[in-house]
């Protein structure tokens, strides 16, 4: 399926500045690869539904009840679900992605053209009256009409763009009205007042019908001439913009009603396709996960974990599954809190904010090095201590020298592990690991297996520390010169590198 993330995120960009909408930090959404999760799990029927699901996946409002009652209703009423899907599929035009543009503040009616249109009507009226007495004055109409043509077509692309979206908005209004008749949805739909905008839409539909119907194309020519003569398109468009402005809050309710309905049905399908459980939320620093897995990973190995007033440090060789496991935990926290289910046999934990430092990179545009970017990101984790938080850190402070990295990592991780934070950190430094063991971090590891010179990974989380490494072994497997491999081994033994 063809997805354009710039179109998908329009609703999210619109609502994330709303004080009532709390979203995951952008860097955390990137770290968790939420775009890929969306692409994997999206089965919404409408473009509005896709935008809504995309936004809610990034929400940190922790309001799963929003969907649970709708999903439960559709589960028990398959006919109503099929009817809703049929209606929602009517909103699958690419232009439907742009409906949210109409709900933003600042859709302009091109005020300068409107003022000219007002002047023109006054002038042509005055010329017509004077023409009764001095017929030659009527010739002044000719240059005015020429100016009209220029203004009409200068304004036309802008007006046509919004008119095409307004036409799709009418389709959305019709769909919302039809699904609003479903018994479970009717109460919520009745809270939306669209009377004023519907009146304006009737005329918009008539205009569109004239333009698109081949039998009415001759009539369109005459209406176009009439619109140029009296600049009717400018007045008509201003009326639509005013109606949109007055009805903007109600239209947003309608948009979200459609999005919520579509997303609820999508969440029901996910629950049918995957092994899921309902989360249990507690008000203490405890996390219990049984057979948790990542929905994006095919045949994902399930893992279990139980923490009580602790954080976790994970060691293991490269590619062994450390980062994927952290992402699995975070994705399940997102689904537990936002949608009321998760990908596991059992889930229990507090409602948490999610912070992460996984896919850190240099920011050339901001003149920030890898290390500085990580410093600034982790500083935010230290500042927020008001509520429970899940903090994910992959190979902490690897962008600086070994001596200072170890010292800073010990200090920061000790500080982060307070009564509210559950910290997941991966590291290759055994010195850091042993320090964390004495500072209320539970130690786990992932390992690898080598058979017939082939490296494989079981991806199972195990208690303790993995002191095995595979970096030099991988050089051997990929036929690095023997002298380089042997020299590396000797340096490890001589200097005690770990």
CSV table of C-alpha atoms in Angstrom, one decimal:
chain,number,residue,atom,x,y,z
A,1,UNK,CA,0.0,0.0,0.0
A,2,UNK,CA,1.2,3.5,-0.9
A,3,UNK,CA,1.9,5.7,2.2
A,4,UNK,CA,3.1,9.2,2.3
A,5,UNK,CA,4.2,10.0,5.8
A,6,UNK,CA,4.0,13.7,5.2
A,7,UNK,CA,0.3,13.3,4.5
A,8,UNK,CA,-0.3,10.8,7.3
A,9,UNK,CA,1.2,13.1,10.0
A,10,UNK,CA,-1.0,16.1,9.1
A,11,UNK,CA,-3.5,15.5,11.9
A,12,UNK,CA,-0.7,14.7,14.3
A,13,UNK,CA,1.1,17.9,13.5
A,14,UNK,CA,-2.2,19.8,14.0
A,15,UNK,CA,-3.1,18.3,17.4
A,16,UNK,CA,0.3,17.9,19.1
A,17,UNK,CA,0.4,21.7,19.7
A,18,UNK,CA,-2.9,21.4,21.6
A,19,UNK,CA,-2.4,21.6,25.4
A,20,UNK,CA,-4.7,18.7,25.8
A,21,UNK,CA,-2.7,16.4,23.6
A,22,UNK,CA,0.5,14.9,24.9
A,23,UNK,CA,2.7,13.1,22.5
A,24,UNK,CA,5.9,11.0,22.7
A,25,UNK,CA,9.1,13.0,22.0
A,26,UNK,CA,10.0,12.8,18.3
A,27,UNK,CA,13.3,11.2,19.0
A,28,UNK,CA,11.5,8.4,21.0
A,29,UNK,CA,9.1,7.8,18.1
A,30,UNK,CA,12.1,7.5,15.9
A,31,UNK,CA,13.9,5.2,18.3
A,32,UNK,CA,10.9,2.9,18.6
A,33,UNK,CA,10.5,2.9,14.8
A,34,UNK,CA,6.8,3.8,15.2
A,35,UNK,CA,6.5,4.5,11.5
A,36,UNK,CA,7.4,0.9,10.7
A,37,UNK,CA,5.0,-0.3,13.4
A,38,UNK,CA,2.2,1.8,11.9
A,39,UNK,CA,2.9,0.4,8.4
A,40,UNK,CA,2.8,-3.1,9.8
A,41,UNK,CA,-0.4,-2.8,11.8
A,42,UNK,CA,-2.5,-0.3,9.9
A,43,UNK,CA,-5.7,-1.7,8.3
A,44,UNK,CA,-7.8,1.4,8.6
A,45,UNK,CA,-10.4,1.8,5.8
A,46,UNK,CA,-10.2,5.6,5.4
A,47,UNK,CA,-7.5,8.2,5.0
A,48,UNK,CA,-8.9,10.0,8.1
A,49,UNK,CA,-8.6,6.7,10.0
A,50,UNK,CA,-5.0,6.4,9.0
A,51,UNK,CA,-4.2,9.9,10.2
A,52,UNK,CA,-6.0,9.3,13.5
A,53,UNK,CA,-4.3,6.0,14.2
A,54,UNK,CA,-0.9,7.5,13.2
A,55,UNK,CA,-1.4,10.3,15.8
A,56,UNK,CA,-2.8,8.1,18.6
A,57,UNK,CA,0.2,5.7,18.2
A,58,UNK,CA,2.4,8.7,19.2
A,59,UNK,CA,0.1,9.9,21.9
A,60,UNK,CA,1.0,9.7,25.6
A,61,UNK,CA,-2.5,10.6,26.8
A,62,UNK,CA,-2.9,7.0,28.2
A,63,UNK,CA,-6.6,7.0,27.3
A,64,UNK,CA,-7.3,3.5,26.1
A,65,UNK,CA,-10.9,3.6,27.1
A,66,UNK,CA,-11.5,5.9,24.1
A,67,UNK,CA,-11.4,2.8,21.8
A,68,UNK,CA,-12.3,-0.2,24.0
A,69,UNK,CA,-16.1,0.3,24.1
A,70,UNK,CA,-16.3,0.8,20.3
A,71,UNK,CA,-14.0,-2.2,19.6
A,72,UNK,CA,-16.0,-4.4,21.9
A,73,UNK,CA,-19.3,-3.3,20.2
A,74,UNK,CA,-18.0,-4.1,16.7
A,75,UNK,CA,-16.6,-7.5,18.0
A,76,UNK,CA,-20.1,-8.5,19.0
A,77,UNK,CA,-21.9,-6.9,16.1
A,78,UNK,CA,-20.2,-8.0,12.8
A,79,UNK,CA,-22.9,-6.6,10.5
A,80,UNK,CA,-22.6,-3.1,12.0
A,81,UNK,CA,-18.8,-3.5,11.6
A,82,UNK,CA,-19.1,-4.3,7.9
A,83,UNK,CA,-21.6,-1.5,7.4
A,84,UNK,CA,-19.1,1.0,9.1
A,85,UNK,CA,-16.2,-0.3,7.0
A,86,UNK,CA,-18.2,0.1,3.8
A,87,UNK,CA,-19.0,3.7,4.6
A,88,UNK,CA,-15.4,4.5,5.8
A,89,UNK,CA,-14.0,3.1,2.6
A,90,UNK,CA,-15.7,6.0,0.8
A,91,UNK,CA,-13.1,8.2,2.3
A,92,UNK,CA,-10.1,6.7,0.5
A,93,UNK,CA,-9.4,9.5,-1.9
A,94,UNK,CA,-5.9,11.0,-1.7
A,95,UNK,CA,-7.6,14.4,-1.2
A,96,UNK,CA,-9.1,13.1,2.1
A,97,UNK,CA,-5.7,13.5,3.7
A,98,UNK,CA,-6.1,17.3,3.1
A,99,UNK,CA,-9.4,17.6,4.9
A,100,UNK,CA,-7.6,18.5,8.1
A,101,UNK,CA,-6.2,21.6,6.3
A,102,UNK,CA,-9.6,23.1,6.4
A,103,UNK,CA,-9.8,22.8,10.1
A,104,UNK,CA,-6.6,24.8,10.8
A,105,UNK,CA,-6.8,28.4,11.5
A,106,UNK,CA,-5.8,30.7,8.7
A,107,UNK,CA,-7.6,29.4,5.6
A,108,UNK,CA,-7.6,32.7,3.8
A,109,UNK,CA,-10.3,34.0,1.5
A,110,UNK,CA,-7.8,36.3,-0.3
A,111,UNK,CA,-8.9,39.5,1.3
A,112,UNK,CA,-7.3,41.8,-1.4
A,113,UNK,CA,-9.4,40.1,-4.1
A,114,UNK,CA,-12.5,40.3,-2.0
A,115,UNK,CA,-12.0,44.0,-1.5
A,116,UNK,CA,-11.5,44.5,-5.2
A,117,UNK,CA,-14.7,42.4,-5.9
A,118,UNK,CA,-16.7,44.8,-3.6
A,119,UNK,CA,-15.2,47.8,-5.4
A,120,UNK,CA,-16.0,46.3,-8.8
A,121,UNK,CA,-19.7,45.7,-7.9
A,122,UNK,CA,-20.0,49.3,-6.7
A,123,UNK,CA,-18.2,50.6,-9.8
A,124,UNK,CA,-20.2,48.5,-12.3
A,125,UNK,CA,-23.5,49.5,-10.6
A,126,UNK,CA,-22.4,53.2,-10.8
A,127,UNK,CA,-21.4,52.8,-14.5
A,128,UNK,CA,-24.7,51.1,-15.4
A,129,UNK,CA,-26.7,53.9,-13.8
A,130,UNK,CA,-24.7,56.6,-15.5
A,131,UNK,CA,-24.9,54.7,-18.8
A,132,UNK,CA,-28.6,55.4,-19.0
A,133,UNK,CA,-27.7,59.1,-19.3
A,134,UNK,CA,-24.3,58.8,-21.1
A,135,UNK,CA,-24.2,55.5,-23.0
A,136,UNK,CA,-20.4,55.9,-23.9
A,137,UNK,CA,-19.6,55.5,-20.2
A,138,UNK,CA,-20.7,51.8,-20.6
A,139,UNK,CA,-17.4,51.2,-22.5
A,140,UNK,CA,-15.6,51.4,-19.1
A,141,UNK,CA,-17.0,48.0,-18.4
A,142,UNK,CA,-14.6,46.4,-21.0
A,143,UNK,CA,-11.4,47.1,-19.1
A,144,UNK,CA,-13.0,46.2,-15.8
A,145,UNK,CA,-14.0,42.8,-17.3
A,146,UNK,CA,-10.4,42.3,-18.5
A,147,UNK,CA,-9.2,43.0,-15.0
A,148,UNK,CA,-11.8,40.5,-13.7
A,149,UNK,CA,-10.5,37.8,-15.9
A,150,UNK,CA,-7.0,38.3,-14.7
A,151,UNK,CA,-8.1,38.3,-11.0
A,152,UNK,CA,-10.4,35.3,-11.5
A,153,UNK,CA,-7.7,33.1,-12.9
A,154,UNK,CA,-5.0,34.3,-10.6
A,155,UNK,CA,-7.3,33.3,-7.7
A,156,UNK,CA,-8.6,30.1,-9.4
A,157,UNK,CA,-5.8,27.6,-8.5
A,158,UNK,CA,-6.0,28.6,-4.8
A,159,UNK,CA,-9.8,28.4,-4.8
A,160,UNK,CA,-10.0,25.2,-6.8
A,161,UNK,CA,-7.5,23.5,-4.4
A,162,UNK,CA,-9.7,24.3,-1.4
A,163,UNK,CA,-13.0,23.6,-3.3
A,164,UNK,CA,-11.7,20.1,-4.1
A,165,UNK,CA,-11.1,19.5,-0.4
A,166,UNK,CA,-14.4,21.0,0.5
A,167,UNK,CA,-16.1,18.5,-1.9
A,168,UNK,CA,-14.3,15.7,0.0
A,169,UNK,CA,-15.4,17.3,3.3
A,170,UNK,CA,-19.0,16.9,2.2
A,171,UNK,CA,-18.3,13.2,1.6
A,172,UNK,CA,-16.9,13.0,5.2
A,173,UNK,CA,-20.0,14.7,6.6
A,174,UNK,CA,-22.2,12.2,4.7
A,175,UNK,CA,-20.1,9.2,6.0
A,176,UNK,CA,-20.2,10.5,9.6
A,177,UNK,CA,-23.9,10.9,9.4
A,178,UNK,CA,-24.4,7.3,8.2
A,179,UNK,CA,-22.1,5.6,10.7
A,180,UNK,CA,-23.6,7.9,13.3
A,181,UNK,CA,-26.9,6.0,13.0
A,182,UNK,CA,-25.2,2.9,14.4
A,183,UNK,CA,-26.7,2.4,17.9
A,184,UNK,CA,-23.4,2.5,19.8
A,185,UNK,CA,-22.1,5.5,17.9
A,186,UNK,CA,-25.3,7.6,17.9
A,187,UNK,CA,-24.8,9.2,21.3
A,188,UNK,CA,-21.4,10.5,20.4
A,189,UNK,CA,-22.5,11.6,16.9
A,190,UNK,CA,-25.5,13.5,18.3
A,191,UNK,CA,-23.0,15.8,20.1
A,192,UNK,CA,-21.8,17.1,16.7
A,193,UNK,CA,-23.7,20.1,15.2
A,194,UNK,CA,-23.1,20.5,11.5
A,195,UNK,CA,-26.3,22.3,10.4
A,196,UNK,CA,-24.7,25.5,9.2
A,197,UNK,CA,-21.9,23.9,7.2
A,198,UNK,CA,-24.3,21.4,5.6
A,199,UNK,CA,-26.2,24.4,4.0
A,200,UNK,CA,-23.1,25.7,2.5
A,201,UNK,CA,-22.0,22.3,1.3
A,202,UNK,CA,-25.2,21.8,-0.7
A,203,UNK,CA,-24.2,24.7,-3.0
A,204,UNK,CA,-20.6,23.4,-3.2
A,205,UNK,CA,-21.9,20.0,-4.4
A,206,UNK,CA,-24.0,21.7,-7.1
A,207,UNK,CA,-20.9,23.5,-8.4
A,208,UNK,CA,-18.9,20.3,-8.4
A,209,UNK,CA,-21.7,18.4,-10.2
A,210,UNK,CA,-21.8,21.0,-12.9
A,211,UNK,CA,-18.0,20.9,-13.5
A,212,UNK,CA,-17.7,17.1,-13.5
A,213,UNK,CA,-20.9,16.1,-15.4
A,214,UNK,CA,-20.3,16.0,-19.2
A,215,UNK,CA,-23.9,16.7,-20.0
A,216,UNK,CA,-23.7,19.9,-17.9
A,217,UNK,CA,-20.4,21.1,-19.3
A,218,UNK,CA,-22.2,23.6,-21.7
A,219,UNK,CA,-23.9,25.0,-18.6
A,220,UNK,CA,-20.5,25.2,-16.9
A,221,UNK,CA,-19.2,27.5,-19.7
A,222,UNK,CA,-22.1,30.0,-19.1
A,223,UNK,CA,-21.7,29.8,-15.3
A,224,UNK,CA,-17.9,30.5,-15.7
A,225,UNK,CA,-18.6,33.6,-17.8
A,226,UNK,CA,-21.2,34.7,-15.2
A,227,UNK,CA,-18.6,34.1,-12.4
A,228,UNK,CA,-16.0,36.2,-14.3
A,229,UNK,CA,-18.5,39.0,-15.0
A,230,UNK,CA,-19.5,39.4,-11.3
A,231,UNK,CA,-16.6,37.7,-9.5
A,232,UNK,CA,-19.0,35.3,-7.9
A,233,UNK,CA,-16.3,32.8,-7.1
A,234,UNK,CA,-14.6,35.2,-4.8
A,235,UNK,CA,-17.9,35.9,-2.9
A,236,UNK,CA,-18.8,32.2,-2.9
A,237,UNK,CA,-15.4,31.1,-1.5
A,238,UNK,CA,-15.5,33.7,1.2
A,239,UNK,CA,-18.9,32.4,2.3
A,240,UNK,CA,-17.5,28.9,2.5
A,241,UNK,CA,-14.4,30.0,4.5
A,242,UNK,CA,-16.6,31.9,7.0
A,243,UNK,CA,-18.8,28.8,7.4
A,244,UNK,CA,-15.7,26.7,7.9
A,245,UNK,CA,-14.4,29.1,10.5
A,246,UNK,CA,-17.7,29.1,12.5
A,247,UNK,CA,-18.0,25.3,12.3
A,248,UNK,CA,-14.3,24.4,12.7
A,249,UNK,CA,-14.7,22.9,16.2
A,250,UNK,CA,-17.7,20.8,15.2
A,251,UNK,CA,-15.9,19.6,12.0
A,252,UNK,CA,-12.9,18.6,14.1
A,253,UNK,CA,-15.3,16.6,16.3
A,254,UNK,CA,-16.6,14.9,13.2
A,255,UNK,CA,-13.1,14.2,11.9
A,256,UNK,CA,-12.1,12.6,15.2
A,257,UNK,CA,-15.4,10.7,15.4
A,258,UNK,CA,-14.6,9.1,12.0
A,259,UNK,CA,-11.0,8.5,13.0
A,260,UNK,CA,-12.0,7.0,16.3
A,261,UNK,CA,-14.5,4.6,14.7
A,262,UNK,CA,-12.0,3.5,12.0
A,263,UNK,CA,-9.2,3.1,14.5
A,264,UNK,CA,-11.4,1.1,16.8
A,265,UNK,CA,-12.1,-1.4,14.1
A,266,UNK,CA,-8.4,-1.5,13.2
A,267,UNK,CA,-7.5,-2.3,16.8
A,268,UNK,CA,-10.1,-5.0,16.8
A,269,UNK,CA,-8.4,-6.7,13.8
A,270,UNK,CA,-5.0,-6.4,15.5
A,271,UNK,CA,-6.4,-8.1,18.5
A,272,UNK,CA,-7.8,-10.9,16.3
A,273,UNK,CA,-4.5,-11.3,14.4
A,274,UNK,CA,-2.1,-11.4,17.4
A,275,UNK,CA,-1.8,-13.0,20.7
A,276,UNK,CA,-2.7,-10.2,23.1
A,277,UNK,CA,-3.5,-9.6,26.8
A,278,UNK,CA,-5.2,-6.9,28.8
A,279,UNK,CA,-2.8,-4.8,30.9
A,280,UNK,CA,-2.9,-4.4,34.6
A,281,UNK,CA,-1.8,-1.0,35.9
A,282,UNK,CA,-0.3,-0.5,39.3
A,283,UNK,CA,0.8,2.6,41.2
A,284,UNK,CA,4.3,1.4,42.1
A,285,UNK,CA,7.6,0.7,40.5
A,286,UNK,CA,6.9,-2.8,39.4
A,287,UNK,CA,7.0,-4.3,36.0
A,288,UNK,CA,6.0,-7.9,35.1
A,289,UNK,CA,6.0,-9.1,31.5
A,290,UNK,CA,5.3,-12.7,30.5
A,291,UNK,CA,6.1,-13.9,26.9
A,292,UNK,CA,6.3,-10.4,25.6
A,293,UNK,CA,7.1,-9.9,21.9
A,294,UNK,CA,7.4,-7.3,19.1
A,295,UNK,CA,4.5,-7.3,16.6
A,296,UNK,CA,6.8,-6.1,13.8
A,297,UNK,CA,9.2,-8.9,14.0
A,298,UNK,CA,8.2,-12.1,12.2
A,299,UNK,CA,8.3,-15.2,14.5
A,300,UNK,CA,9.6,-13.0,17.3
A,301,UNK,CA,11.1,-14.9,20.3
A,302,UNK,CA,9.1,-14.2,23.4
A,303,UNK,CA,10.8,-13.1,26.6
A,304,UNK,CA,9.7,-12.6,30.2
A,305,UNK,CA,10.8,-10.2,32.9
A,306,UNK,CA,9.9,-9.2,36.4
A,307,UNK,CA,11.3,-6.1,38.2
A,308,UNK,CA,10.3,-4.8,41.6
A,309,UNK,CA,11.8,-1.5,42.6
A,310,UNK,CA,14.7,-2.1,40.2
A,311,UNK,CA,16.0,-1.1,36.8
A,312,UNK,CA,17.7,-3.4,34.3
A,313,UNK,CA,21.2,-3.5,32.7
A,314,UNK,CA,21.6,-5.7,29.7
A,315,UNK,CA,24.9,-7.0,28.3
A,316,UNK,CA,25.5,-9.2,25.2
A,317,UNK,CA,27.3,-9.4,22.0
A,318,UNK,CA,26.5,-7.4,18.9
A,319,UNK,CA,23.2,-8.3,17.1
A,320,UNK,CA,22.1,-10.5,20.0
A,321,UNK,CA,18.8,-8.8,20.5
A,322,UNK,CA,19.4,-6.2,23.2
A,323,UNK,CA,18.0,-3.2,21.4
A,324,UNK,CA,15.1,-5.2,19.9
A,325,UNK,CA,14.1,-6.3,23.4
A,326,UNK,CA,14.0,-2.8,24.7
A,327,UNK,CA,11.9,-1.7,21.7
A,328,UNK,CA,9.5,-4.6,22.4
A,329,UNK,CA,9.0,-3.5,25.9
A,330,UNK,CA,8.4,0.1,24.9
A,331,UNK,CA,5.9,-0.8,22.1
A,332,UNK,CA,4.0,-2.9,24.6
A,333,UNK,CA,3.9,0.0,27.0
A,334,UNK,CA,2.5,2.3,24.2
A,335,UNK,CA,-0.2,-0.2,23.3
A,336,UNK,CA,-1.1,-1.0,26.9
A,337,UNK,CA,-1.5,2.6,27.8
A,338,UNK,CA,-3.0,4.0,24.5
A,339,UNK,CA,-5.1,1.1,23.2
A,340,UNK,CA,-5.8,-1.2,26.2
A,341,UNK,CA,-4.0,-4.3,25.1
A,342,UNK,CA,-0.4,-5.5,24.5
A,343,UNK,CA,1.5,-8.3,22.8
A,344,UNK,CA,2.2,-10.7,25.7
A,345,UNK,CA,0.6,-13.3,27.9
A,346,UNK,CA,0.7,-11.1,30.9
A,347,UNK,CA,1.5,-7.4,31.5
A,348,UNK,CA,1.5,-5.5,34.7
A,349,UNK,CA,3.2,-2.1,35.4
A,350,UNK,CA,2.6,1.6,36.2
A,351,UNK,CA,1.5,4.1,33.6
A,352,UNK,CA,4.7,5.6,32.4
A,353,UNK,CA,6.1,8.3,30.2
A,354,UNK,CA,8.6,6.9,27.7
A,355,UNK,CA,12.0,8.4,27.1
A,356,UNK,CA,14.8,6.9,24.9
A,357,UNK,CA,18.3,7.4,23.7
A,358,UNK,CA,18.8,4.7,21.1
A,359,UNK,CA,19.2,6.0,17.5
A,360,UNK,CA,21.4,9.0,18.5
A,361,UNK,CA,23.3,10.7,15.6
A,362,UNK,CA,25.3,13.8,14.8
A,363,UNK,CA,23.2,16.9,14.0
A,364,UNK,CA,25.2,18.8,11.4
A,365,UNK,CA,22.5,21.5,11.0
A,366,UNK,CA,22.6,22.3,14.7
A,367,UNK,CA,26.4,21.7,14.9
A,368,UNK,CA,25.9,19.0,17.6
A,369,UNK,CA,28.2,16.0,17.9
A,370,UNK,CA,27.0,12.5,18.7
A,371,UNK,CA,28.1,12.9,22.3
A,372,UNK,CA,26.5,16.4,22.7
A,373,UNK,CA,23.2,15.1,21.2
A,374,UNK,CA,23.2,12.2,23.8
A,375,UNK,CA,24.1,14.6,26.6
A,376,UNK,CA,21.2,16.9,25.8
A,377,UNK,CA,18.8,14.0,25.4
A,378,UNK,CA,19.6,12.3,28.7
A,379,UNK,CA,19.5,15.7,30.5
A,380,UNK,CA,15.7,15.7,29.8
A,381,UNK,CA,15.4,12.4,31.5
A,382,UNK,CA,17.1,13.8,34.7
A,383,UNK,CA,14.8,16.8,34.7
A,384,UNK,CA,11.4,15.0,34.7
A,385,UNK,CA,10.8,13.3,38.1
A,386,UNK,CA,7.1,13.9,38.6
A,387,UNK,CA,5.7,10.6,37.4
A,388,UNK,CA,6.7,7.1,36.5
A,389,UNK,CA,8.9,6.9,33.4
A,390,UNK,CA,10.4,4.1,31.3
A,391,UNK,CA,13.9,5.2,30.2
A,392,UNK,CA,15.7,3.3,27.4
A,393,UNK,CA,19.4,3.9,26.8
A,394,UNK,CA,21.4,1.9,24.3
A,395,UNK,CA,25.2,1.8,24.9
A,396,UNK,CA,25.3,4.8,27.1
A,397,UNK,CA,27.8,7.6,26.2
A,398,UNK,CA,29.6,5.6,23.6
A,399,UNK,CA,30.5,8.8,21.8
A,400,UNK,CA,33.3,9.8,24.2
A,401,UNK,CA,36.5,8.4,25.6
A,402,UNK,CA,36.5,5.2,27.7
A,403,UNK,CA,37.7,6.6,31.0
A,404,UNK,CA,35.2,9.4,31.1
A,405,UNK,CA,32.4,7.3,29.6
A,406,UNK,CA,32.6,4.8,32.4
A,407,UNK,CA,32.7,7.5,35.1
A,408,UNK,CA,29.8,9.6,33.7
A,409,UNK,CA,27.7,6.5,32.9
A,410,UNK,CA,28.0,5.3,36.5
A,411,UNK,CA,27.0,8.7,37.9
A,412,UNK,CA,24.1,9.3,35.5
A,413,UNK,CA,22.6,5.8,35.8
A,414,UNK,CA,22.8,5.8,39.6
A,415,UNK,CA,20.9,9.1,39.6
A,416,UNK,CA,18.3,8.0,37.0
A,417,UNK,CA,17.4,4.9,39.0
A,418,UNK,CA,15.0,6.7,41.5
A,419,UNK,CA,11.7,5.6,42.9
A,420,UNK,CA,9.8,6.7,39.7
A,421,UNK,CA,12.1,5.6,36.9
A,422,UNK,CA,12.4,2.1,35.4
A,423,UNK,CA,15.7,2.3,33.4
A,424,UNK,CA,16.7,-0.2,30.7
A,425,UNK,CA,20.3,0.3,29.7
A,426,UNK,CA,22.5,-1.8,27.4
A,427,UNK,CA,26.3,-1.7,27.7
A,428,UNK,CA,29.4,-3.6,26.6
A,429,UNK,CA,31.4,-2.3,29.6
A,430,UNK,CA,31.5,-4.9,32.3
A,431,UNK,CA,32.9,-2.4,34.8
A,432,UNK,CA,29.7,-0.3,34.4
A,433,UNK,CA,27.7,-3.5,34.7
A,434,UNK,CA,29.3,-4.6,38.0
A,435,UNK,CA,28.8,-1.1,39.4
A,436,UNK,CA,25.1,-1.2,38.5
A,437,UNK,CA,24.7,-4.6,40.2
A,438,UNK,CA,25.5,-2.8,43.5
A,439,UNK,CA,23.1,0.0,42.7
A,440,UNK,CA,19.7,-1.7,42.4
A,441,UNK,CA,20.0,-2.8,38.7
A,442,UNK,CA,19.0,-6.4,37.8
A,443,UNK,CA,21.5,-7.9,35.4
A,444,UNK,CA,20.5,-9.7,32.2
A,445,UNK,CA,22.1,-10.7,29.0
A,446,UNK,CA,21.7,-12.1,25.5
A,447,UNK,CA,24.2,-14.4,24.0
A,448,UNK,CA,25.1,-16.2,20.7
A,449,UNK,CA,25.9,-19.6,19.4
A,450,UNK,CA,28.6,-20.7,16.9
A,451,UNK,CA,28.1,-23.8,14.9
A,452,UNK,CA,30.2,-24.8,11.8
A,453,UNK,CA,31.7,-21.3,11.8
A,454,UNK,CA,28.2,-19.8,11.6
A,455,UNK,CA,26.9,-17.3,14.1
A,456,UNK,CA,23.3,-17.6,15.4
A,457,UNK,CA,21.3,-16.0,18.1
A,458,UNK,CA,18.6,-17.5,20.3
A,459,UNK,CA,17.4,-14.0,21.4
A,460,UNK,CA,16.5,-15.3,24.8
A,461,UNK,CA,16.9,-13.0,27.8
A,462,UNK,CA,19.0,-14.7,30.6
A,463,UNK,CA,19.9,-13.7,34.1
A,464,UNK,CA,23.4,-12.6,34.8
A,465,UNK,CA,26.3,-11.2,32.8
A,466,UNK,CA,27.5,-12.3,29.4
A,467,UNK,CA,31.3,-12.0,29.4
A,468,UNK,CA,31.6,-13.5,25.9
A,469,UNK,CA,32.3,-11.2,23.0
A,470,UNK,CA,32.0,-11.8,19.3
A,471,UNK,CA,33.6,-8.8,17.6
A,472,UNK,CA,36.9,-10.5,16.8
A,473,UNK,CA,35.1,-13.7,15.9
A,474,UNK,CA,33.1,-11.9,13.3
A,475,UNK,CA,36.3,-10.6,11.7
A,476,UNK,CA,37.5,-14.2,11.4
A,477,UNK,CA,34.2,-15.3,9.9
A,478,UNK,CA,34.4,-12.7,7.3
A,479,UNK,CA,38.0,-13.5,6.3
A,480,UNK,CA,39.9,-10.6,7.7
A,481,UNK,CA,43.7,-11.0,7.3
A,482,UNK,CA,45.0,-13.4,10.0
A,483,UNK,CA,47.7,-11.0,11.2
A,484,UNK,CA,45.0,-8.4,12.1
A,485,UNK,CA,42.9,-11.0,13.9
A,486,UNK,CA,45.8,-12.5,15.9
A,487,UNK,CA,47.1,-9.1,16.8
A,488,UNK,CA,43.7,-8.1,18.1
A,489,UNK,CA,43.5,-11.2,20.2
A,490,UNK,CA,47.0,-10.6,21.6
A,491,UNK,CA,46.1,-7.0,22.5
A,492,UNK,CA,43.0,-8.2,24.3
A,493,UNK,CA,45.0,-10.7,26.4
A,494,UNK,CA,47.8,-8.3,27.1
A,495,UNK,CA,45.8,-5.2,28.0
A,496,UNK,CA,42.8,-6.9,29.6
A,497,UNK,CA,40.3,-5.1,27.3
A,498,UNK,CA,36.7,-6.0,27.8
